[in-house]
CSV table of C-alpha atoms in Angstrom, one decimal:
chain,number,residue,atom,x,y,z
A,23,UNK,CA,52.8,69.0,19.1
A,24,UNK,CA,55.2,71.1,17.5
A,25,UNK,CA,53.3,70.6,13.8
A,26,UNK,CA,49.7,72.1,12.4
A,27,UNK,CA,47.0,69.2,12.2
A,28,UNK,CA,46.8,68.0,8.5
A,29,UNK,CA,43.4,67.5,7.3
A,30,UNK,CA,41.2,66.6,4.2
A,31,UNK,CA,38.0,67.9,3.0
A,32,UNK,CA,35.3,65.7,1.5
A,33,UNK,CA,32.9,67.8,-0.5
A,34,UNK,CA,32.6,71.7,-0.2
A,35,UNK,CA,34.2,72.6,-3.7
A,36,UNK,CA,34.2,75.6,-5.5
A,37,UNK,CA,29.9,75.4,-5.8
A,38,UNK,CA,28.8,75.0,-2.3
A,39,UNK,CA,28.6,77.7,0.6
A,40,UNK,CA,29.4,75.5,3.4
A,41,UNK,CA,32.9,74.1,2.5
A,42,UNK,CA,34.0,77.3,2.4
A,43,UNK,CA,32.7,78.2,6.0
A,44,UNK,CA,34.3,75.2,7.5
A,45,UNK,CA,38.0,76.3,5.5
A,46,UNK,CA,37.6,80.1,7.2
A,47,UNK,CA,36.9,78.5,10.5
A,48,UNK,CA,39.7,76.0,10.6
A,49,UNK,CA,42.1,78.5,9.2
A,50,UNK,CA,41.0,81.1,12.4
A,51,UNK,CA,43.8,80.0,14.8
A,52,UNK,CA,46.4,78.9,12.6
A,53,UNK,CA,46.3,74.9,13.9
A,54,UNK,CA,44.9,73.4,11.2
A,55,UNK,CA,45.7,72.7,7.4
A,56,UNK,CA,44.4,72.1,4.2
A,57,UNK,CA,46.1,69.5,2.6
A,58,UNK,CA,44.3,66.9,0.6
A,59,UNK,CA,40.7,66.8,-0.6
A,60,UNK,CA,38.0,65.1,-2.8
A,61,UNK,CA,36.0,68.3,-2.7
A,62,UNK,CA,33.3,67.2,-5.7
A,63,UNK,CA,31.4,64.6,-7.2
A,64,UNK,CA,32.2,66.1,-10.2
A,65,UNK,CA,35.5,65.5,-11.3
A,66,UNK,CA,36.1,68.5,-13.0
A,67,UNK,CA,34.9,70.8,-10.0
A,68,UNK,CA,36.9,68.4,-7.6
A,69,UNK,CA,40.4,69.1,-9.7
A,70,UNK,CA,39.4,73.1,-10.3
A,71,UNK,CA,38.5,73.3,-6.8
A,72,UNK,CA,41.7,71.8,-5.1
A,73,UNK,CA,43.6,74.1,-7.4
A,74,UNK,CA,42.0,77.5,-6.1
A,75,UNK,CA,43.0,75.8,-2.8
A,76,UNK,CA,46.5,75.7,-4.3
A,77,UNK,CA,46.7,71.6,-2.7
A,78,UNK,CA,49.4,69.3,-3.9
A,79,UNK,CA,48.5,67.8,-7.1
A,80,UNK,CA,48.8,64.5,-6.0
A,81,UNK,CA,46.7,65.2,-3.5
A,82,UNK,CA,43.5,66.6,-4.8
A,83,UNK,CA,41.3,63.3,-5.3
A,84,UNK,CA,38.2,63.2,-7.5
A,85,UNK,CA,36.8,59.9,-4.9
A,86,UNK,CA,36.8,60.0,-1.2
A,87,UNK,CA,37.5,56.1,-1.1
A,88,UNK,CA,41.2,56.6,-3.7
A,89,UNK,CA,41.7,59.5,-1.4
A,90,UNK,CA,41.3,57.7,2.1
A,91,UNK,CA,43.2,54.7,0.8
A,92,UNK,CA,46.1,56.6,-0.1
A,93,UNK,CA,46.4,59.0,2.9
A,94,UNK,CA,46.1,55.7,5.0
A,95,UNK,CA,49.1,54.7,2.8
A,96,UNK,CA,51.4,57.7,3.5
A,97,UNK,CA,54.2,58.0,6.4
A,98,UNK,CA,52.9,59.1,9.5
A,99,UNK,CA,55.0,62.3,8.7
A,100,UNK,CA,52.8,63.0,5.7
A,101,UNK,CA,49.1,61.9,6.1
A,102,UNK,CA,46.3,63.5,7.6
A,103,UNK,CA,45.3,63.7,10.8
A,104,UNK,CA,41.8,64.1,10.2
A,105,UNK,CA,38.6,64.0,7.7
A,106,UNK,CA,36.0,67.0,7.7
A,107,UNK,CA,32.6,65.5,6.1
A,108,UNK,CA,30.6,68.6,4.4
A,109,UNK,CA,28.7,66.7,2.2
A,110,UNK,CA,24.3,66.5,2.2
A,111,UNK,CA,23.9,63.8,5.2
A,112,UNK,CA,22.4,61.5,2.8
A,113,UNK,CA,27.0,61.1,2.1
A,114,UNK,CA,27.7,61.3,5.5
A,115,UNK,CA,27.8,57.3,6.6
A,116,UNK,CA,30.2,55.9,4.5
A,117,UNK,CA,33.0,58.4,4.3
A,118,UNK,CA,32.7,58.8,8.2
A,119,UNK,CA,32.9,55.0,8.9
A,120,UNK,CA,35.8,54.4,6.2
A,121,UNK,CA,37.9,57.4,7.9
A,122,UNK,CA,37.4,56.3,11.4
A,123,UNK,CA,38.4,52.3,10.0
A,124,UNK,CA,41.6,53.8,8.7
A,125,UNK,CA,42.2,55.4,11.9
A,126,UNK,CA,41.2,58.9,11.1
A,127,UNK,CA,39.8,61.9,13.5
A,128,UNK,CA,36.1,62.7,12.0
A,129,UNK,CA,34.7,66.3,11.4
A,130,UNK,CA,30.9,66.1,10.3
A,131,UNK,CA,28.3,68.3,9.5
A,132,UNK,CA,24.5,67.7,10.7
A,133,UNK,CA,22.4,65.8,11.1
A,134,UNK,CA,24.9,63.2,11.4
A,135,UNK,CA,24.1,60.7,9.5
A,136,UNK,CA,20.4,59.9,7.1
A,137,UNK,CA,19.0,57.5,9.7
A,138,UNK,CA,19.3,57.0,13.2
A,139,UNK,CA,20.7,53.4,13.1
A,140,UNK,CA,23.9,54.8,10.8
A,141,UNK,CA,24.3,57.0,13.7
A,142,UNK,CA,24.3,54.1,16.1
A,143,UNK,CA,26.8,52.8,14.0
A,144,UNK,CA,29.6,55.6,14.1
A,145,UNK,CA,29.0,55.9,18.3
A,146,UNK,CA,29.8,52.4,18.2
A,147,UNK,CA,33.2,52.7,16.0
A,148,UNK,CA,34.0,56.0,17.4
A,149,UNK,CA,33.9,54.1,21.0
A,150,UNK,CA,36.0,51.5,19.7
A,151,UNK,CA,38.6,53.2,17.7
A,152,UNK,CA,39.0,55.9,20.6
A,153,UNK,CA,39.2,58.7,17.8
A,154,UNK,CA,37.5,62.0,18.3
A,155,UNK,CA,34.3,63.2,16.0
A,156,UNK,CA,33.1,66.6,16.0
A,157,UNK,CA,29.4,66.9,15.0
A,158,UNK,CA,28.5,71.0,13.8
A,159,UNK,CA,26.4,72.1,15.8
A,160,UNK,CA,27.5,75.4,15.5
A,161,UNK,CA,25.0,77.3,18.0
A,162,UNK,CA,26.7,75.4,20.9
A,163,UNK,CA,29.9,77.6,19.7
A,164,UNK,CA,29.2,81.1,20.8
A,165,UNK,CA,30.3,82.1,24.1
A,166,UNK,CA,27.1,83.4,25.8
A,167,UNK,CA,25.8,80.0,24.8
A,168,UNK,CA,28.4,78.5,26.8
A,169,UNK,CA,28.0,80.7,29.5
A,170,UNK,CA,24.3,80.0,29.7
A,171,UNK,CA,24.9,76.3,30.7
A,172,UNK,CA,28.0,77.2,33.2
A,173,UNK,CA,25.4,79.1,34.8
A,174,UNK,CA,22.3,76.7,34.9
A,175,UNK,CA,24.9,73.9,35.6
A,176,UNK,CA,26.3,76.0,38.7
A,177,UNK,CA,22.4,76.0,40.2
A,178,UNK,CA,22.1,79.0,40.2
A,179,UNK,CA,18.6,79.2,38.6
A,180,UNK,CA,17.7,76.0,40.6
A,181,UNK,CA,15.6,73.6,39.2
A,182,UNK,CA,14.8,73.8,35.4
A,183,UNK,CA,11.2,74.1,35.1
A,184,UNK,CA,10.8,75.3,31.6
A,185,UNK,CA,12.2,75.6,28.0
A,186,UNK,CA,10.9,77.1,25.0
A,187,UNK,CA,13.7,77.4,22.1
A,188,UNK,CA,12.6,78.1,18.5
A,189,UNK,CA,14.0,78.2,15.1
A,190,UNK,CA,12.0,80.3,12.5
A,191,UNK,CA,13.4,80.9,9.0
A,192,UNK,CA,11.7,82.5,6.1
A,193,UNK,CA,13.9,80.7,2.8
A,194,UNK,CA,11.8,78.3,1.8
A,195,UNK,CA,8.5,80.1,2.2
A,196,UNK,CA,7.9,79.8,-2.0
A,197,UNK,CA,8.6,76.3,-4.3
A,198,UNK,CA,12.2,77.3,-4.4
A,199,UNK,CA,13.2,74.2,-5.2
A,200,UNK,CA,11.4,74.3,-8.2
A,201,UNK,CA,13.7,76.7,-9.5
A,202,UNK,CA,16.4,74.2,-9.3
A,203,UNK,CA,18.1,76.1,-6.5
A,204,UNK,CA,21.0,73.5,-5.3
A,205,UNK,CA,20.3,74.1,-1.0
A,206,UNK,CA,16.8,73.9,-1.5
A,207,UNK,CA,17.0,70.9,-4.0
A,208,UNK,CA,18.5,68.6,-1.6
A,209,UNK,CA,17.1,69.7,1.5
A,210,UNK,CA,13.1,69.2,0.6
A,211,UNK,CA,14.5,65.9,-1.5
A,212,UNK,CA,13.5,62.5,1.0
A,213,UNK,CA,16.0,60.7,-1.0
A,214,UNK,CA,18.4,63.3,0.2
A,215,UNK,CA,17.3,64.6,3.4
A,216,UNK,CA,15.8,61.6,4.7
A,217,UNK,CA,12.4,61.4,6.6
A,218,UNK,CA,12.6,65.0,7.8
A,219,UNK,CA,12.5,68.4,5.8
A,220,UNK,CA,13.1,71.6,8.1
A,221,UNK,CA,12.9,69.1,11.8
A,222,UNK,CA,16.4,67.5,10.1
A,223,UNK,CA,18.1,70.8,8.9
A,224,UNK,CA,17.2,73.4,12.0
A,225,UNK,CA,14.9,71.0,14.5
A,226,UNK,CA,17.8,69.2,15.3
A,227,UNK,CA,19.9,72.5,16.1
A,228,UNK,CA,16.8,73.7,18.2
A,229,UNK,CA,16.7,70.0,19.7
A,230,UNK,CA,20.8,70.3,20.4
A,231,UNK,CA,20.4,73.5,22.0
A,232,UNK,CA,17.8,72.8,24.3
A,233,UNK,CA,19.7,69.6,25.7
A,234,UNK,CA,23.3,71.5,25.5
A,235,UNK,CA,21.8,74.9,27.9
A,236,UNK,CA,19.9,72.7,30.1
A,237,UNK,CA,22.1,69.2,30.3
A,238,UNK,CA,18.9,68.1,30.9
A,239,UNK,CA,17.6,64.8,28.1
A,240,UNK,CA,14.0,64.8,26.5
A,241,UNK,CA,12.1,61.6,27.5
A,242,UNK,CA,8.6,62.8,25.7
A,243,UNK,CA,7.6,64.7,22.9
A,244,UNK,CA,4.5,65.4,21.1
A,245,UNK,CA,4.4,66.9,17.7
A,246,UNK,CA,2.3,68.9,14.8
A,247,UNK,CA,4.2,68.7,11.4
A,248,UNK,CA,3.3,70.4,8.5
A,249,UNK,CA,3.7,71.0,4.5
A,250,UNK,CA,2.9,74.5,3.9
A,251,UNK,CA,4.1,75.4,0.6
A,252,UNK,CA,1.9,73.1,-2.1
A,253,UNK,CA,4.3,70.6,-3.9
A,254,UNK,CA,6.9,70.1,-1.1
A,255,UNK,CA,8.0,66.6,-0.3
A,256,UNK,CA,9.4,67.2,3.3
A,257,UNK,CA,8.3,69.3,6.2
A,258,UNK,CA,8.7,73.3,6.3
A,259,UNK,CA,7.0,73.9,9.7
A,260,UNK,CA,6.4,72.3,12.8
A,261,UNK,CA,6.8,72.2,16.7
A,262,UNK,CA,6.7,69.8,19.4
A,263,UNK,CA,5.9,70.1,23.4
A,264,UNK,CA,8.9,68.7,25.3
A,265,UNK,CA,9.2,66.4,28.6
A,266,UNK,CA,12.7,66.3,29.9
A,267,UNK,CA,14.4,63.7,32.7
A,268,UNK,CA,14.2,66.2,35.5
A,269,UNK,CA,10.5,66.9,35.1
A,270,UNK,CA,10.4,69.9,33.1
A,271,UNK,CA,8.6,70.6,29.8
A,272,UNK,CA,9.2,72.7,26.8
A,273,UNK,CA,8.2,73.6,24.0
A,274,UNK,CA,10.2,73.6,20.4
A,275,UNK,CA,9.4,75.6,17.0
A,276,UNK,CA,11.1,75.0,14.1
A,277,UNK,CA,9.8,77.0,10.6
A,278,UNK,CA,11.2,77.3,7.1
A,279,UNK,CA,8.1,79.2,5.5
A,280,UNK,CA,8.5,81.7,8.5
A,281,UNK,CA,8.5,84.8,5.8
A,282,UNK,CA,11.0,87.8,6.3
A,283,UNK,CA,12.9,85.1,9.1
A,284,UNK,CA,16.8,85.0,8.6
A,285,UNK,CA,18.5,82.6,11.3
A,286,UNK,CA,17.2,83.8,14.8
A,287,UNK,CA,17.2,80.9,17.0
A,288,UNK,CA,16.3,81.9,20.2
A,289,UNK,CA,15.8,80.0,23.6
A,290,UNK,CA,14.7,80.8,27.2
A,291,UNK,CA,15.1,78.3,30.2
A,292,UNK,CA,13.3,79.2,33.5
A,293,UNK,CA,14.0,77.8,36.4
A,294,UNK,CA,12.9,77.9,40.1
A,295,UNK,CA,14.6,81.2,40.8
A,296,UNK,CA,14.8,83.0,37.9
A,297,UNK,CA,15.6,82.3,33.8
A,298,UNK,CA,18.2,83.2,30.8
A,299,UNK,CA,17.3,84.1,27.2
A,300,UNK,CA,19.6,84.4,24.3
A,301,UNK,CA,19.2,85.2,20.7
A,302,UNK,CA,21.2,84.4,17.9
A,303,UNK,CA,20.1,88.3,16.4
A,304,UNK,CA,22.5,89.4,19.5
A,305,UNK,CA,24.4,86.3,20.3
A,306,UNK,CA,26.5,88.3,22.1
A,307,UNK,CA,24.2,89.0,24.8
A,308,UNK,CA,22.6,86.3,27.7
A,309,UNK,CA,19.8,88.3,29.9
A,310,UNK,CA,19.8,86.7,32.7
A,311,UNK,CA,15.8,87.2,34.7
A,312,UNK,CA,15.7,87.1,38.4
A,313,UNK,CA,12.2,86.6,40.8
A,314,UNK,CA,13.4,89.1,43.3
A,315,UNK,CA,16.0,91.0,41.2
A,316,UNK,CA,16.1,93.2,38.3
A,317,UNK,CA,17.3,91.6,34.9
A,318,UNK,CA,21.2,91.2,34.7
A,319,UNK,CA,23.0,91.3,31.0
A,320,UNK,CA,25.9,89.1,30.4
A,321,UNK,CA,28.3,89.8,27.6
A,322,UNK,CA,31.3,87.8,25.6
A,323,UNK,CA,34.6,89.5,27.2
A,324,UNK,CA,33.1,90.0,30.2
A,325,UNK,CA,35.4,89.5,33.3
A,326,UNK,CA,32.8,87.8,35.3
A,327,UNK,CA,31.7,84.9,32.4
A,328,UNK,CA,32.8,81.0,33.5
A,329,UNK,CA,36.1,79.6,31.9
A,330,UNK,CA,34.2,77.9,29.1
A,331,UNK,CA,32.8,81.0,28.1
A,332,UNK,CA,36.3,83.0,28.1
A,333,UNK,CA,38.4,80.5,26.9
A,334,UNK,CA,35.6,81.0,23.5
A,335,UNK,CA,35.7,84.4,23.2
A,336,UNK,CA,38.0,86.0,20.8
A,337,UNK,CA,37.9,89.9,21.1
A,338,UNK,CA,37.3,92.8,23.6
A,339,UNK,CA,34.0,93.1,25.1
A,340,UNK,CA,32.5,95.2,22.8
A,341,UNK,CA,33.5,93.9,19.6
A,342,UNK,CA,31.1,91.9,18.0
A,343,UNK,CA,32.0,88.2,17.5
A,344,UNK,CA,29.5,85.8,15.6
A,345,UNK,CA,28.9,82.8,13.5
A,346,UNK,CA,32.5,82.3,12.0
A,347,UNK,CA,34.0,82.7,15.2
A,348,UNK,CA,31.6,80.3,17.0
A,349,UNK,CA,32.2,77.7,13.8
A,350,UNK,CA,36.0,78.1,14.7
A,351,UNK,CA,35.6,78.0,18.3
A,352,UNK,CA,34.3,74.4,17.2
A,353,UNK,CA,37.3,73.6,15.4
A,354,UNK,CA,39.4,74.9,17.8
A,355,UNK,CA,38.5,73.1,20.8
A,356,UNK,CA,38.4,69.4,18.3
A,357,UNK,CA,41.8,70.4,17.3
A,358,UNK,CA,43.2,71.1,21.1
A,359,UNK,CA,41.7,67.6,21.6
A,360,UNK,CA,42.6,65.7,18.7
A,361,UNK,CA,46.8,67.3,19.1
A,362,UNK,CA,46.5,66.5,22.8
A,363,UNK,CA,45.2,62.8,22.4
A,364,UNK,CA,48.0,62.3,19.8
A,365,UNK,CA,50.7,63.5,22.8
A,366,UNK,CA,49.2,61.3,24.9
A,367,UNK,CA,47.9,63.8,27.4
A,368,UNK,CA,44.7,64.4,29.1
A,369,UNK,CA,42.6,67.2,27.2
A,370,UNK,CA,41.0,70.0,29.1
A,371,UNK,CA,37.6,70.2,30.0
A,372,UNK,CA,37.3,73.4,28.0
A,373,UNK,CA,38.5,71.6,24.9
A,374,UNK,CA,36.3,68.6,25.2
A,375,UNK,CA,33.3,70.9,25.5
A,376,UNK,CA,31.8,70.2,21.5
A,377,UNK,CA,28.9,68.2,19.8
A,378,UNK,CA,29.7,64.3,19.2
A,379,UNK,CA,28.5,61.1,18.1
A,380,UNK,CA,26.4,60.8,21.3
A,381,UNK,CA,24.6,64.4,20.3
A,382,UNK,CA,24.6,62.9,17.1
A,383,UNK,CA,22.8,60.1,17.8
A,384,UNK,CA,20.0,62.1,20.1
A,385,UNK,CA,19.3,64.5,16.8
A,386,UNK,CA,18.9,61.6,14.8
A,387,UNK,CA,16.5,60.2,17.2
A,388,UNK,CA,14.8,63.4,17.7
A,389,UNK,CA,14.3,63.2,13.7
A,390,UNK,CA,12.3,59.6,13.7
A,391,UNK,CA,10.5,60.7,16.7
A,392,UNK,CA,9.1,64.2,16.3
A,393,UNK,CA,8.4,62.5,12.7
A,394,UNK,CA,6.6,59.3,14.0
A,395,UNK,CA,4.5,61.4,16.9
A,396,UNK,CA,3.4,64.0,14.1
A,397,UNK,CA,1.9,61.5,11.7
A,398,UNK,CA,0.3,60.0,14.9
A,399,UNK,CA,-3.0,60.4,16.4
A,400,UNK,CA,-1.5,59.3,20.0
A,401,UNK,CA,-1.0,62.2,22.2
A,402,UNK,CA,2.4,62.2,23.5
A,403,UNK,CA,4.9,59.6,22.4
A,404,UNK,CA,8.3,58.1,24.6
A,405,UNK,CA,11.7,59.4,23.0
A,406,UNK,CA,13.1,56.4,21.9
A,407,UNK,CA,16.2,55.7,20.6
């Protein structure tokens, strides 16, 4: 291609933080632009909003279904390439299935969808359609995540016995919602969040990065949720022992009432000859733990990390890299994909290597069941999807 991608934003005006993570990310490498959006359900904020943006007039949209319409319209010269969805999931459906029907690439934030049979419903149009989706699971991003499953996928460790990955945050450890604070609003809001309160919004990035690192798929899980702080609809806190497909068991933590917590997920997979650990507090660092060795440290820019892991990495070892860069790294690799699918050419390995529909579909699954075995008396409970 000898042309940026084109794409559209739905939601992620001027008042929320997330549409403007997703703009610095795609902007990083200079593939992508920013050329239409219905960035509000407010009107007014939509119009202000695409302003700032300085978009075309006649393309800043007040309703995502005018918006797709028209783009669909346009000459192929003209219309976007691509939708990115960063709306609360409970809007994440309907503008995702109209933008893959009008033949449009899909970015979407997680959890994927608000229940796990609209998720089964984009894999299935998605696998029709042939277009590309690109789920944000931004964890999977950061190049000593990437390295970490190069290196259990190489055998290196041998068999995967064990994983424990948690996710504590401390934001939601008072009635914040009560304040009328918009993240929190929608996010402890069952009408908004669906079924699942801190399992939907960080379990499901725990649950993502477990499966991603170890390629390995849960079969069994059995789970304690809770609702800590006195007033709250949704869960705040829970955790689940795992069973995955090769035999191996874990163990998964997810918190929001965790007080003085910022965003450190962490995870550790041990396997028959030794184990990795990585941290998102020094996500630029994988220890990797021998039996019969002394500890070795990997680090991004490193000569001796996999292809996946270089091709990810941005800067000189040394130079700190972090969330934007692994949110871009994201876009990046979609992009590569999306430009080479439109010239009809076989995209890398490296490029392919982002969150889909099918990781879409485990979180949602993850959701119903973690949900359904912790208001259970049974034991352990089959992953089902």
């Amino acid at each position: 291609m000898n042309r940026k991608l084109r794409m559209a934003m739905i939601g992620g005006g001027k008042d929320a933080f997330i549409g403007a993570v997703h703009r610095l990310a795609m902007n990083m490498d200079g593939q992508i632009e920013l050329v239409a959006g219905a960035l509000s359900i407010n009107p007014e904020v939509a119009v202000d909003s695409g302003k700032s943006l300085f978009l075309d007039e006649d393309r800043i949209y007040t309703d995502y279904k005018v918006m797709l319409e028209k783009e669909a319209a346009m000459p192929a010269e003209k219309r976007i390439d691509f939708v990115s969805i960063v709306t609360p999931n409970f809007v994440h459906f309907e503008p995702a299935m109209m933008a893959l029907e009008k033949g449009f690439h899909v970015v979407i934030e997680k959890p994927i969808t608000f229940t796990l049979d609209q998720a089964k419903q984009l894999k299935a149009k998605v696998e029709e359609t042939g277009l590309s989706l690109l789920l944000c699971h931004t964890y999977t991003g950061y190049p000593m995540v990437k390295q970490a499953k190069q290196f259990i996928k190489s055998g290196a460790l041998g068999k995967v016995r064990k994983v424990y990955v948690e996710y504590p945050q401390g934001w939601l450890s008072t009635f914040l919602e009560g304040t009328g604070q918009a993240q929190a609003s929608w996010r402890t809001d069952p009408k908004k969040s669906g079924k699942a309160g801190s399992m939907g919004d960080i379990g499901t990035h725990a649950f993502n990065l477990a499966e991603y690192i170890t390629g390995l798929e849960v079969t069994h899980l059995c789970s304690n949720i809770n609702i800590v702080v006195e007033g709250r609809m949704l869960d705040d806190d829970g955790a689940a022992f795992l069973k995955f497909n090769n035999g191996a068991t874990g163990v998964l933590m997810a918190t929001q009432i965790a007080a003085g917590e910022e965003n450190n997920v962490k995870i550790r997979v041990y396997g028959e000859k030794g184990g990795i650990e990585w941290k998102h507090e020094d996500n630029n660092t994988l220890l990797v733990k021998w039996l019969d060795k002394p500890t070795e440290i990997y680090r991004t820019g490193g000569g001796y990390n996999s292809s996946f892991a270089a091709h990810n990495t941005r800067t000189p070892a040394g130079h700190p890299e972090g969330f934007l860069e692994a949110f871009a790294n994201m876009y990046r690799n979609f992009a590569l994909t999306v430009a080479a699918k439109i010239d009809g050419i076989t995209p890398r390995e490296e490029w392919l290597d982002f969150p889909s529909v099918n990781e879409g579909v485990r979180g949602m699954a993850f959701v119903d069941n973690v949900i359904e075995s912790g208001k259970s008396d049974v034991k352990w409970k089959e992953f089902e999807i």
